[in-house]
Coordinates of C-alpha atoms in Angstrom, one line a residue:
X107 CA 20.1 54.4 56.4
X108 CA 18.2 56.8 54.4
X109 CA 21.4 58.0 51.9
X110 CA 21.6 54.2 51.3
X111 CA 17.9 53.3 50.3
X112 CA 18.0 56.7 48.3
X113 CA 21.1 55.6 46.6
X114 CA 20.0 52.0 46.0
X115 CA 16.4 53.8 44.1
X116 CA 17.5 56.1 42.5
X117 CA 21.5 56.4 42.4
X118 CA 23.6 54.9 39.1
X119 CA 22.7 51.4 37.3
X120 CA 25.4 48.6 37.7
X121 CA 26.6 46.9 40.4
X122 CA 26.5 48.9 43.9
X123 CA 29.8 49.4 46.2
X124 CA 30.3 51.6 48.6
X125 CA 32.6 53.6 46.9
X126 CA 29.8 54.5 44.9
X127 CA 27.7 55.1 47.9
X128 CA 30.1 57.3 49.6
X129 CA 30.5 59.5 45.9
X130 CA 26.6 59.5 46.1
X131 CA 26.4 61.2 49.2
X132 CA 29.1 63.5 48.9
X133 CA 27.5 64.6 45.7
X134 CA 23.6 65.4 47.3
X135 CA 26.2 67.5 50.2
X136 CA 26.7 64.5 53.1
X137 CA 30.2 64.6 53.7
X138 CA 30.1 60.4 54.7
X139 CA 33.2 58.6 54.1
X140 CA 33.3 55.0 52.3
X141 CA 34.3 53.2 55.6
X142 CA 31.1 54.9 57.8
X143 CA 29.1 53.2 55.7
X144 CA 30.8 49.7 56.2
X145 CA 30.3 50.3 60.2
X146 CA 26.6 50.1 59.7
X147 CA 25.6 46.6 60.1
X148 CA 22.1 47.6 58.5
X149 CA 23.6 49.3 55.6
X150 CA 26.1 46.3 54.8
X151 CA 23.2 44.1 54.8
X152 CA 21.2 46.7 52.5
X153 CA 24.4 46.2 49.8
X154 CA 25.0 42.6 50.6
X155 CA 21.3 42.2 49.1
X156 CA 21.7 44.9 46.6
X157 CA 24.8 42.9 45.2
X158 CA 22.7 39.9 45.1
X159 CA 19.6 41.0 43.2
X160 CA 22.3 42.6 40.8
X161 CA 24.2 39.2 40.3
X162 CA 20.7 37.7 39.7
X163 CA 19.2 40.5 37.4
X164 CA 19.0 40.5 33.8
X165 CA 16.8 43.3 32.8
X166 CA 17.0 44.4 29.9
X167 CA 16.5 48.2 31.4
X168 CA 20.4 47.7 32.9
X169 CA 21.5 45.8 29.4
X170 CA 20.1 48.4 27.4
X171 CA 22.1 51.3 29.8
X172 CA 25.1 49.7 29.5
X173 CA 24.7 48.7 25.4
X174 CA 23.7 52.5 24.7
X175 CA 26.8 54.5 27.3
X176 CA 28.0 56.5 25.0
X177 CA 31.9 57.5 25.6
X178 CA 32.4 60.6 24.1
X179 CA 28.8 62.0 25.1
X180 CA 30.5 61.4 28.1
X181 CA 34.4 62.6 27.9
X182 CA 32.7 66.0 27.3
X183 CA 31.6 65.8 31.2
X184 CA 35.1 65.4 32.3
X185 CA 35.9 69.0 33.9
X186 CA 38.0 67.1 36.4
X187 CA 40.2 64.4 37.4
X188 CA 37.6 63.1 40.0
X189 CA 35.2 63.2 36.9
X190 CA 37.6 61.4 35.0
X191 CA 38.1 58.9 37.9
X192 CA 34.5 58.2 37.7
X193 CA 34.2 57.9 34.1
X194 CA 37.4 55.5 34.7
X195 CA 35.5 53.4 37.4
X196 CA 32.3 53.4 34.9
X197 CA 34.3 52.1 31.7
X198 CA 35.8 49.1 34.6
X199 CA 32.1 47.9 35.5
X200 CA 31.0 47.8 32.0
X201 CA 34.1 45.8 31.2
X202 CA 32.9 43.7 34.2
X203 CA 29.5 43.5 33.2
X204 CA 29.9 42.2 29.9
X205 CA 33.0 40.5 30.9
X206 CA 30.4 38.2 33.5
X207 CA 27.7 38.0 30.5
X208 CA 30.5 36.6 28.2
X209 CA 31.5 34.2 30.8
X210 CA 27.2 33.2 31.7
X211 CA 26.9 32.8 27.6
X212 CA 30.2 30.0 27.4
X213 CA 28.6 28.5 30.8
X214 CA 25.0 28.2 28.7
X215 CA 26.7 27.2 25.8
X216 CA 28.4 24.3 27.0
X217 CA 25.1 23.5 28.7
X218 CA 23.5 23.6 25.2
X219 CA 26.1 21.5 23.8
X220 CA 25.7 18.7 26.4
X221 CA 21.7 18.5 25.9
X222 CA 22.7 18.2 22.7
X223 CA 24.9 15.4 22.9
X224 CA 22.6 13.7 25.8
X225 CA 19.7 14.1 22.7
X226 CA 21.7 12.7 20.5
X227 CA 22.5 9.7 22.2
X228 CA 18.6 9.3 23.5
X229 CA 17.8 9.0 20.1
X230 CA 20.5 7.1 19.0
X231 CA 18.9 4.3 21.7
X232 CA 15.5 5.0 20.6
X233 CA 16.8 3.8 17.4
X234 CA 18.4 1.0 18.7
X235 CA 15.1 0.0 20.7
X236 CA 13.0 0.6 17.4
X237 CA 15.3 -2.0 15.5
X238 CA 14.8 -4.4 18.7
X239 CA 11.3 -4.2 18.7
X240 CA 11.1 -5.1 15.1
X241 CA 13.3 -7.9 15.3
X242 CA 11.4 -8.8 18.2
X243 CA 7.9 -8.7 16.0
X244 CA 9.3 -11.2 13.1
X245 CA 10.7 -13.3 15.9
X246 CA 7.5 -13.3 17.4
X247 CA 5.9 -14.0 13.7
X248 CA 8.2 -17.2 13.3
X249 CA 7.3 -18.4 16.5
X250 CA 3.4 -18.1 15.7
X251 CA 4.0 -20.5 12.8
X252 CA 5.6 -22.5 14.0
X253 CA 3.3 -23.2 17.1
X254 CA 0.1 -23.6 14.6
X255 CA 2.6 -26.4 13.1
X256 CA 3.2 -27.9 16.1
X257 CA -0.5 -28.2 17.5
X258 CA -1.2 -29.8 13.6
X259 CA 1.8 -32.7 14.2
X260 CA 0.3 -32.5 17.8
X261 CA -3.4 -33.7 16.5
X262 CA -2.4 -35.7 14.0
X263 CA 0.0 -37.5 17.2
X264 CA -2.9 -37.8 19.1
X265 CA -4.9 -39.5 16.6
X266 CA -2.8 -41.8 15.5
X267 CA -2.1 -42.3 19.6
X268 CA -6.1 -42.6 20.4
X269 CA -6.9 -44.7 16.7
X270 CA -3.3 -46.5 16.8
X271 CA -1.6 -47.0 19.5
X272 CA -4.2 -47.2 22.3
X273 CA -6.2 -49.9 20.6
X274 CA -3.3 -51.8 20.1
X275 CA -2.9 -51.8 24.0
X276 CA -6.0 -52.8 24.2
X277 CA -6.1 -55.9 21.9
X278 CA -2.4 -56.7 23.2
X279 CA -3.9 -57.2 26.7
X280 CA -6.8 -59.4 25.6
X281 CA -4.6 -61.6 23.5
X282 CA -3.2 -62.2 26.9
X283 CA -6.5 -62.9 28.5
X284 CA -7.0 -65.7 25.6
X285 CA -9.1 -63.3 23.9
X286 CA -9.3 -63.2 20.5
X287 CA -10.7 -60.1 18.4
X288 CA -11.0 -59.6 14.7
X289 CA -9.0 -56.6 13.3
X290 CA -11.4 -54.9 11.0
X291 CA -10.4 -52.0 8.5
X292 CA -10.1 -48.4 9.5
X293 CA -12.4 -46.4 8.3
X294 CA -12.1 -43.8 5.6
X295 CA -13.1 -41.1 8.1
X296 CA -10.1 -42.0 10.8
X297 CA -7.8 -42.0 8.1
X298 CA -9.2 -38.2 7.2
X299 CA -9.0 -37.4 10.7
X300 CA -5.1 -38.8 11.2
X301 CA -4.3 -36.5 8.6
X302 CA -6.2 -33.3 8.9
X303 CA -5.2 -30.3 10.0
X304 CA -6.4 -30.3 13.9
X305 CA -5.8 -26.2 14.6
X306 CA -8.9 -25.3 14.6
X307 CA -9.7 -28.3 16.9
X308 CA -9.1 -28.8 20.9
X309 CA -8.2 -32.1 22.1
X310 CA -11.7 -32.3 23.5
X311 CA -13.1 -32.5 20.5
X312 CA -10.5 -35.0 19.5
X313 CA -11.2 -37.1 22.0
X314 CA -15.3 -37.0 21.4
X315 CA -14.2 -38.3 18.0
X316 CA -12.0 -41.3 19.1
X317 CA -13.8 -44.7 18.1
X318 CA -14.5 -47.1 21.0
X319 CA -11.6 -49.5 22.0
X320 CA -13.4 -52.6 22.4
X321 CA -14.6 -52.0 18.9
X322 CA -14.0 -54.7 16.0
X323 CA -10.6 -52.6 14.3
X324 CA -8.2 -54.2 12.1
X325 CA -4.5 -52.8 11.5
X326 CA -4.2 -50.7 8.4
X327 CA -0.6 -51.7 7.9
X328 CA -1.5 -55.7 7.2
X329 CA -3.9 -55.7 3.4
X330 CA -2.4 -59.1 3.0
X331 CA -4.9 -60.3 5.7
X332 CA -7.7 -59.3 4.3
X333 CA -7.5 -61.1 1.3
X334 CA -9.2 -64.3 1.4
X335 CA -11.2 -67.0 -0.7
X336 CA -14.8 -66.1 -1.0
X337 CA -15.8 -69.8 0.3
X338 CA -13.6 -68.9 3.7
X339 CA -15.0 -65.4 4.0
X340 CA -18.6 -66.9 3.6
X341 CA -17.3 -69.7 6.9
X342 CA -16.4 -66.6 8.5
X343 CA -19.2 -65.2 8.1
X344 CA -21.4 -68.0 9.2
X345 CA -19.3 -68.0 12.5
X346 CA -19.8 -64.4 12.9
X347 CA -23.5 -64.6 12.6
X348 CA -23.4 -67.7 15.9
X349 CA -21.2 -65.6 18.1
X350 CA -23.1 -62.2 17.8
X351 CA -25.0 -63.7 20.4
X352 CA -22.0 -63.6 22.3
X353 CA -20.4 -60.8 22.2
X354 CA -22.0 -59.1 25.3
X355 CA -20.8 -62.0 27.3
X356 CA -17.5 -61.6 26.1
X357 CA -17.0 -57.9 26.6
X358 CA -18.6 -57.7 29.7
X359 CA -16.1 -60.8 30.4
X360 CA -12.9 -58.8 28.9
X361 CA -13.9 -55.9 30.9
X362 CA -14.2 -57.7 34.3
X363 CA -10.5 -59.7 33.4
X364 CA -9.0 -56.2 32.6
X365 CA -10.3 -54.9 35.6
X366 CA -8.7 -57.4 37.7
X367 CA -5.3 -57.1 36.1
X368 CA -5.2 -53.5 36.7
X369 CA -5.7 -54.1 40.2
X370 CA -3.0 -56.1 40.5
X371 CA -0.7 -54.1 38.5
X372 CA -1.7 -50.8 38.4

């Protein structure tokens, strides 16, 4: 157990075998064949793990023994064939040794080579991701104009729905109720207002804008009506003047009628 730590510390560099542990012995005078060695349990353990730290090592102390042997420094040793059989057996584990750090350099080299290619091809999608994003970005540009031109033909819908449309509603139902009301002209500010821009404005604010809908409103879209003789506007205005008097009767009236409708057809 001893010869084979001893040999293991301080015997020759390479990879051990225990023909190299039986040549150790025999050479510091212990007459031990390769085989009683192999009959040791503890001793084949001692190599197995000797063989393994060697497999794993890459010191440069055993790279730089094996990078500077220098053959004819050592044919000079040879005084006999068993020293020739040794320097045989040396010159066949070099040749293994560099033979197994050929082979580890392909194995890293192919390994290099893949990274490579898997780098490549990352950057290749980052690329491809880059160009998405960017087409993304304009899309997303577009679609922010076109939404501030949608909420402007959105105002200007509701305007003309709330000045328009919903007072013709109104005046529809009290010409059913026998009701008749005189369609002024819009006003210069709800014409302003069914044009502008609404963007910058929410519908509530529209809607705290819209002009009362039992207010006197006359449709734009009829001028011929509002031409008339000055002796029939002054009539009209005569009659205007006796029924002002009215009017809160009549609304209240319009209201109640409207009311009652709705109930029955809701």
């Amino acid at each position: 157990m001893k010869i084979t730590q001893d040999f293991l510390n301080d015997g020759p560099l390479g990879r051990p075998t225990y023909q190299k542990l039986s040549d150790w012995a025999k050479q510091k005078g212990y007459n031990i064949g390769e085989q009683a060695f192999r009959s040791r349990p503890q001793i084949v353990l001692l190599i197995k793990q000797a063989k393994e730290r060697y497999q794993r090592s890459g010191s440069e102390a055993e790279e730089g023994a094996y990078i500077t042997f220098d053959i004819r420094n050592e044919m000079t040793k040879v005084q006999s064939k068993s020293d020739m059989q040794k320097l045989l057996d040396t010159l066949m584990e070099r040749e293994a040794y560099f033979k197994n750090l050929y082979e580890r350099n392909c194995a890293l080299s192919k390994i290099v080579r893949r990274q490579v290619e898997q780098l490549a091809q990352a950057a290749e999608k980052v690329q491809n991701l880059e160009e998405e994003i960017v087409q993304i970005q304009r899309q997303n540009i577009t679609y922010k104009h076109q939404n501030v031109e949608f909420r402007r033909k959105n105002s200007r819908m509701k305007a003309m729905l709330e000045e328009q449309i919903y007072p013709e509603i109104v005046l529809s139902e009290l010409d059913e109720l026998g009701l008749q009301i005189e369609r002024s002209k819009i006003t210069e500010p709800v014409r302003e207002r069914m044009v502008a821009d609404g963007n910058s404005q929410s519908h509530t604010e529209l809607t705290n804008k819209v002009i009362p809908l039992l207010r006197k409103q006359v449709e734009h879209t009829e001028p011929e009506l509002l031409v008339e003789d000055a002796e029939l506007q002054c009539e009209k205005e005569t009659v205007n003047s006796i029924e002002e008097s009215k009017e809160s009767d009549i609304g209240i009236y319009m209201i109640t009628q409207m009311q009652e409708k709705f109930n029955k057809n809701p």
